[in-house]
């Protein structure tokens, strides 16, 4: 486990918000990366994201059975194959808060948290956070993260980007958030869709300062990621 730093408690989690944008495999890869690094996680799954998750994975995320559903979700590869990963979500390392629960821990600045990662972030989510609407727990937790000066990473997943969304992304940048488009790269030698997903997840974790081994880093050598034949 990571050492406790000044101002932190033995359980100081990263809040992970999942909005309704396409890209639930990105969220799964980030969650696996956080848990592999020994981090604690507070999970907020928006109502819209449950429809996306059902469409992309055929998994129905249920409040009453969230741990069972999360285990199945994190076990799937980006290609949809079940049982690709084995992830322990038991115990207190993972907590789930309902998106409509505005009395939840992450809704208050006094609740200990290292920061928040929104993966993926829809344009509606971007607008809500930029405008401070706090219409659900995901947006409220993001607003709290900004006002407390904690790290907020917004992995926006949309294309093309309209002018209004670009203005809202600039507003988030000016407020101190890290705007991180979900843009896979190919220099790391991707040979599978999971490699592309893991690259984006790895960049999210980089922005949060969480160590990982999700992708091959650039070392200044052209062709360094090519497989040996």
Short mmCIF file of N, CA and C in Angstrom, two decimals, residues 3-91:
data_model
loop_
_atom_site.label_atom_id
_atom_site.label_comp_id
_atom_site.label_asym_id
_atom_site.label_seq_id
_atom_site.Cartn_x
_atom_site.Cartn_y
_atom_site.Cartn_z
N UNK A 3 2.29 4.80 1.14
CA UNK A 3 2.39 5.39 2.47
C UNK A 3 1.40 6.53 2.65
N UNK A 4 0.97 6.73 3.91
CA UNK A 4 0.04 7.81 4.21
C UNK A 4 0.82 9.12 4.26
N UNK A 5 0.36 10.11 3.52
CA UNK A 5 1.01 11.41 3.45
C UNK A 5 0.32 12.38 4.40
N UNK A 6 0.99 13.51 4.72
CA UNK A 6 0.35 14.50 5.60
C UNK A 6 -1.00 14.93 5.08
N UNK A 7 -1.99 14.98 5.95
CA UNK A 7 -3.34 15.37 5.55
C UNK A 7 -4.19 14.24 5.05
N UNK A 8 -3.62 13.04 4.91
CA UNK A 8 -4.37 11.89 4.45
C UNK A 8 -4.70 10.97 5.62
N UNK A 9 -5.69 10.14 5.43
CA UNK A 9 -6.06 9.12 6.41
C UNK A 9 -5.59 7.77 5.87
N UNK A 10 -5.63 6.70 6.69
CA UNK A 10 -5.23 5.40 6.17
C UNK A 10 -6.00 4.99 4.92
N UNK A 11 -7.24 5.45 4.80
CA UNK A 11 -7.99 5.23 3.56
C UNK A 11 -8.31 6.58 2.95
N UNK A 12 -7.49 7.01 2.01
CA UNK A 12 -7.73 8.25 1.28
C UNK A 12 -7.86 7.87 -0.19
N UNK A 13 -9.07 7.73 -0.68
CA UNK A 13 -9.29 7.13 -2.00
C UNK A 13 -9.17 8.12 -3.15
N UNK A 14 -9.05 7.56 -4.32
CA UNK A 14 -9.32 8.29 -5.56
C UNK A 14 -10.80 8.09 -5.87
N UNK A 15 -11.48 9.18 -6.17
CA UNK A 15 -12.87 9.09 -6.62
C UNK A 15 -12.85 8.88 -8.13
N UNK A 16 -13.54 7.87 -8.59
CA UNK A 16 -13.63 7.60 -10.03
C UNK A 16 -15.08 7.77 -10.45
N UNK A 17 -15.31 8.73 -11.34
CA UNK A 17 -16.64 8.97 -11.87
C UNK A 17 -16.74 8.44 -13.29
N UNK A 18 -17.79 7.70 -13.56
CA UNK A 18 -18.03 7.14 -14.90
C UNK A 18 -19.28 7.79 -15.45
N UNK A 19 -19.13 8.58 -16.52
CA UNK A 19 -20.28 9.27 -17.12
C UNK A 19 -20.84 8.44 -18.27
N UNK A 20 -21.80 8.99 -18.99
CA UNK A 20 -22.50 8.23 -20.01
C UNK A 20 -21.83 8.16 -21.36
N UNK A 21 -20.63 8.70 -21.52
CA UNK A 21 -19.94 8.63 -22.81
C UNK A 21 -19.56 7.19 -23.13
N UNK A 22 -19.43 6.90 -24.41
CA UNK A 22 -18.90 5.61 -24.81
C UNK A 22 -17.45 5.50 -24.32
N UNK A 23 -17.07 4.27 -23.91
CA UNK A 23 -15.70 4.10 -23.44
C UNK A 23 -15.61 3.46 -22.07
N UNK A 24 -16.58 2.60 -21.72
CA UNK A 24 -16.51 1.94 -20.42
C UNK A 24 -15.25 1.08 -20.24
N UNK A 25 -14.64 0.52 -21.32
CA UNK A 25 -13.37 -0.19 -21.11
C UNK A 25 -12.27 0.71 -20.56
N UNK A 26 -12.29 2.01 -20.90
CA UNK A 26 -11.31 2.93 -20.33
C UNK A 26 -11.46 2.99 -18.81
N UNK A 27 -12.70 3.11 -18.35
CA UNK A 27 -12.95 3.18 -16.91
C UNK A 27 -12.49 1.89 -16.23
N UNK A 28 -12.78 0.76 -16.83
CA UNK A 28 -12.38 -0.52 -16.24
C UNK A 28 -10.86 -0.61 -16.11
N UNK A 29 -10.14 -0.16 -17.15
CA UNK A 29 -8.68 -0.23 -17.12
C UNK A 29 -8.10 0.69 -16.06
N UNK A 30 -8.69 1.87 -15.90
CA UNK A 30 -8.24 2.80 -14.85
C UNK A 30 -8.48 2.20 -13.48
N UNK A 31 -9.65 1.63 -13.27
CA UNK A 31 -9.96 1.02 -11.97
C UNK A 31 -9.01 -0.13 -11.67
N UNK A 32 -8.73 -0.97 -12.65
CA UNK A 32 -7.78 -2.06 -12.43
C UNK A 32 -6.40 -1.51 -12.10
N UNK A 33 -5.99 -0.43 -12.79
CA UNK A 33 -4.69 0.16 -12.54
C UNK A 33 -4.57 0.74 -11.14
N UNK A 34 -5.62 1.41 -10.68
CA UNK A 34 -5.61 1.97 -9.33
C UNK A 34 -5.50 0.87 -8.27
N UNK A 35 -6.28 -0.18 -8.43
CA UNK A 35 -6.26 -1.27 -7.46
C UNK A 35 -4.93 -2.01 -7.49
N UNK A 36 -4.35 -2.17 -8.68
CA UNK A 36 -3.05 -2.83 -8.79
C UNK A 36 -1.95 -2.01 -8.11
N UNK A 37 -2.13 -0.69 -8.07
CA UNK A 37 -1.15 0.19 -7.44
C UNK A 37 -1.36 0.31 -5.93
N UNK A 38 -2.34 -0.41 -5.40
CA UNK A 38 -2.60 -0.37 -3.97
C UNK A 38 -3.45 0.79 -3.52
N UNK A 39 -4.11 1.46 -4.46
CA UNK A 39 -4.95 2.60 -4.12
C UNK A 39 -6.35 2.15 -3.71
N UNK A 40 -7.01 3.00 -2.91
CA UNK A 40 -8.42 2.81 -2.61
C UNK A 40 -9.26 3.61 -3.60
N UNK A 41 -10.47 3.16 -3.84
CA UNK A 41 -11.32 3.76 -4.86
C UNK A 41 -12.72 3.99 -4.32
N UNK A 42 -13.25 5.18 -4.58
CA UNK A 42 -14.67 5.47 -4.38
C UNK A 42 -15.28 5.62 -5.76
N UNK A 43 -16.25 4.80 -6.07
CA UNK A 43 -16.80 4.72 -7.43
C UNK A 43 -18.18 5.37 -7.49
N UNK A 44 -18.36 6.23 -8.52
CA UNK A 44 -19.66 6.84 -8.80
C UNK A 44 -20.00 6.54 -10.25
N UNK A 45 -21.03 5.76 -10.46
CA UNK A 45 -21.46 5.38 -11.81
C UNK A 45 -22.75 6.12 -12.11
N UNK A 46 -22.72 7.02 -13.08
CA UNK A 46 -23.90 7.84 -13.37
C UNK A 46 -25.03 6.99 -13.95
N UNK A 47 -26.23 7.54 -13.93
CA UNK A 47 -27.37 6.81 -14.50
C UNK A 47 -27.16 6.58 -16.00
N UNK A 48 -26.69 7.59 -16.70
CA UNK A 48 -26.48 7.45 -18.14
C UNK A 48 -25.42 6.40 -18.45
N UNK A 49 -24.38 6.33 -17.60
CA UNK A 49 -23.30 5.38 -17.87
C UNK A 49 -23.76 3.94 -17.72
N UNK A 50 -24.80 3.72 -16.94
CA UNK A 50 -25.31 2.34 -16.79
C UNK A 50 -25.92 1.85 -18.09
N UNK A 51 -26.55 2.75 -18.83
CA UNK A 51 -27.08 2.38 -20.14
C UNK A 51 -25.93 2.08 -21.11
N UNK A 52 -24.87 2.91 -21.06
CA UNK A 52 -23.72 2.68 -21.93
C UNK A 52 -23.04 1.37 -21.57
N UNK A 53 -22.88 1.11 -20.28
CA UNK A 53 -22.25 -0.13 -19.84
C UNK A 53 -23.06 -1.34 -20.30
N UNK A 54 -24.37 -1.25 -20.20
CA UNK A 54 -25.23 -2.34 -20.64
C UNK A 54 -25.08 -2.56 -22.14
N UNK A 55 -25.00 -1.47 -22.91
CA UNK A 55 -24.88 -1.56 -24.36
C UNK A 55 -23.52 -2.11 -24.78
N UNK A 56 -22.46 -1.69 -24.07
CA UNK A 56 -21.10 -2.06 -24.49
C UNK A 56 -20.64 -3.40 -23.92
N UNK A 57 -21.22 -3.83 -22.80
CA UNK A 57 -20.75 -5.06 -22.16
C UNK A 57 -21.85 -6.05 -21.83
N UNK A 58 -23.11 -5.64 -21.95
CA UNK A 58 -24.27 -6.44 -21.55
C UNK A 58 -24.31 -6.68 -20.04
N UNK A 59 -23.63 -5.82 -19.29
CA UNK A 59 -23.65 -5.90 -17.83
C UNK A 59 -24.59 -4.83 -17.28
N UNK A 60 -25.55 -5.24 -16.46
CA UNK A 60 -26.45 -4.31 -15.81
C UNK A 60 -25.87 -3.97 -14.43
N UNK A 61 -25.44 -2.72 -14.26
CA UNK A 61 -24.83 -2.31 -13.00
C UNK A 61 -25.94 -1.95 -12.02
N UNK A 62 -26.06 -2.72 -10.93
CA UNK A 62 -27.16 -2.57 -9.98
C UNK A 62 -26.63 -2.13 -8.62
N UNK A 63 -27.29 -1.15 -8.02
CA UNK A 63 -26.84 -0.67 -6.72
C UNK A 63 -26.82 -1.77 -5.68
N UNK A 64 -27.82 -2.62 -5.70
CA UNK A 64 -27.93 -3.67 -4.68
C UNK A 64 -26.92 -4.80 -4.90
N UNK A 65 -26.36 -4.89 -6.08
CA UNK A 65 -25.41 -5.96 -6.39
C UNK A 65 -24.16 -5.38 -7.06
N UNK A 66 -23.77 -4.18 -6.63
CA UNK A 66 -22.71 -3.47 -7.33
C UNK A 66 -21.38 -4.20 -7.29
N UNK A 67 -21.07 -4.86 -6.18
CA UNK A 67 -19.76 -5.52 -6.09
C UNK A 67 -19.68 -6.70 -7.07
N UNK A 68 -20.75 -7.45 -7.14
CA UNK A 68 -20.81 -8.57 -8.09
C UNK A 68 -20.71 -8.07 -9.53
N UNK A 69 -21.45 -7.00 -9.85
CA UNK A 69 -21.43 -6.46 -11.21
C UNK A 69 -20.09 -5.82 -11.53
N UNK A 70 -19.48 -5.16 -10.55
CA UNK A 70 -18.16 -4.54 -10.78
C UNK A 70 -17.11 -5.60 -11.04
N UNK A 71 -17.16 -6.70 -10.29
CA UNK A 71 -16.20 -7.78 -10.50
C UNK A 71 -16.30 -8.34 -11.92
N UNK A 72 -17.54 -8.50 -12.39
CA UNK A 72 -17.73 -9.01 -13.75
C UNK A 72 -17.23 -8.00 -14.78
N UNK A 73 -17.50 -6.72 -14.55
CA UNK A 73 -17.09 -5.65 -15.47
C UNK A 73 -15.57 -5.57 -15.56
N UNK A 74 -14.90 -5.53 -14.42
CA UNK A 74 -13.44 -5.40 -14.43
C UNK A 74 -12.75 -6.65 -14.94
N UNK A 75 -13.45 -7.78 -14.90
CA UNK A 75 -12.86 -9.01 -15.40
C UNK A 75 -12.85 -9.12 -16.91
N UNK A 76 -13.63 -8.27 -17.58
CA UNK A 76 -13.72 -8.35 -19.04
C UNK A 76 -12.61 -7.57 -19.72
N UNK A 77 -12.12 -8.12 -20.82
CA UNK A 77 -11.15 -7.41 -21.62
C UNK A 77 -11.84 -6.39 -22.50
N UNK A 78 -11.07 -5.54 -23.15
CA UNK A 78 -11.63 -4.52 -24.02
C UNK A 78 -12.37 -5.13 -25.21
N UNK A 79 -12.06 -6.37 -25.53
CA UNK A 79 -12.75 -7.06 -26.61
C UNK A 79 -14.04 -7.72 -26.15
N UNK A 80 -14.38 -7.54 -24.87
CA UNK A 80 -15.62 -8.10 -24.34
C UNK A 80 -15.51 -9.49 -23.79
N UNK A 81 -14.33 -10.09 -23.86
CA UNK A 81 -14.17 -11.47 -23.41
C UNK A 81 -14.20 -11.53 -21.89
N UNK A 82 -15.11 -12.30 -21.30
CA UNK A 82 -15.18 -12.40 -19.83
C UNK A 82 -14.02 -13.22 -19.28
N UNK A 83 -13.68 -12.96 -18.02
CA UNK A 83 -12.63 -13.73 -17.37
C UNK A 83 -11.22 -13.40 -17.82
N UNK A 84 -11.04 -12.28 -18.51
CA UNK A 84 -9.70 -11.90 -18.97
C UNK A 84 -8.82 -11.47 -17.81
N UNK A 85 -9.42 -10.79 -16.83
CA UNK A 85 -8.68 -10.32 -15.66
C UNK A 85 -9.34 -10.86 -14.39
N UNK A 86 -8.53 -11.00 -13.35
CA UNK A 86 -9.04 -11.37 -12.03
C UNK A 86 -8.75 -10.19 -11.10
N UNK A 87 -9.80 -9.55 -10.60
CA UNK A 87 -9.65 -8.34 -9.80
C UNK A 87 -10.39 -8.53 -8.48
N UNK A 88 -9.70 -8.21 -7.38
CA UNK A 88 -10.30 -8.32 -6.05
C UNK A 88 -10.98 -7.00 -5.71
N UNK A 89 -12.30 -7.00 -5.58
CA UNK A 89 -13.04 -5.79 -5.23
C UNK A 89 -13.73 -5.96 -3.87
N UNK A 90 -13.30 -6.96 -3.10
CA UNK A 90 -13.87 -7.19 -1.79
C UNK A 90 -13.23 -6.25 -0.76
N UNK A 91 -13.83 -6.20 0.40
CA UNK A 91 -13.27 -5.39 1.47
C UNK A 91 -13.57 -3.91 1.29
#
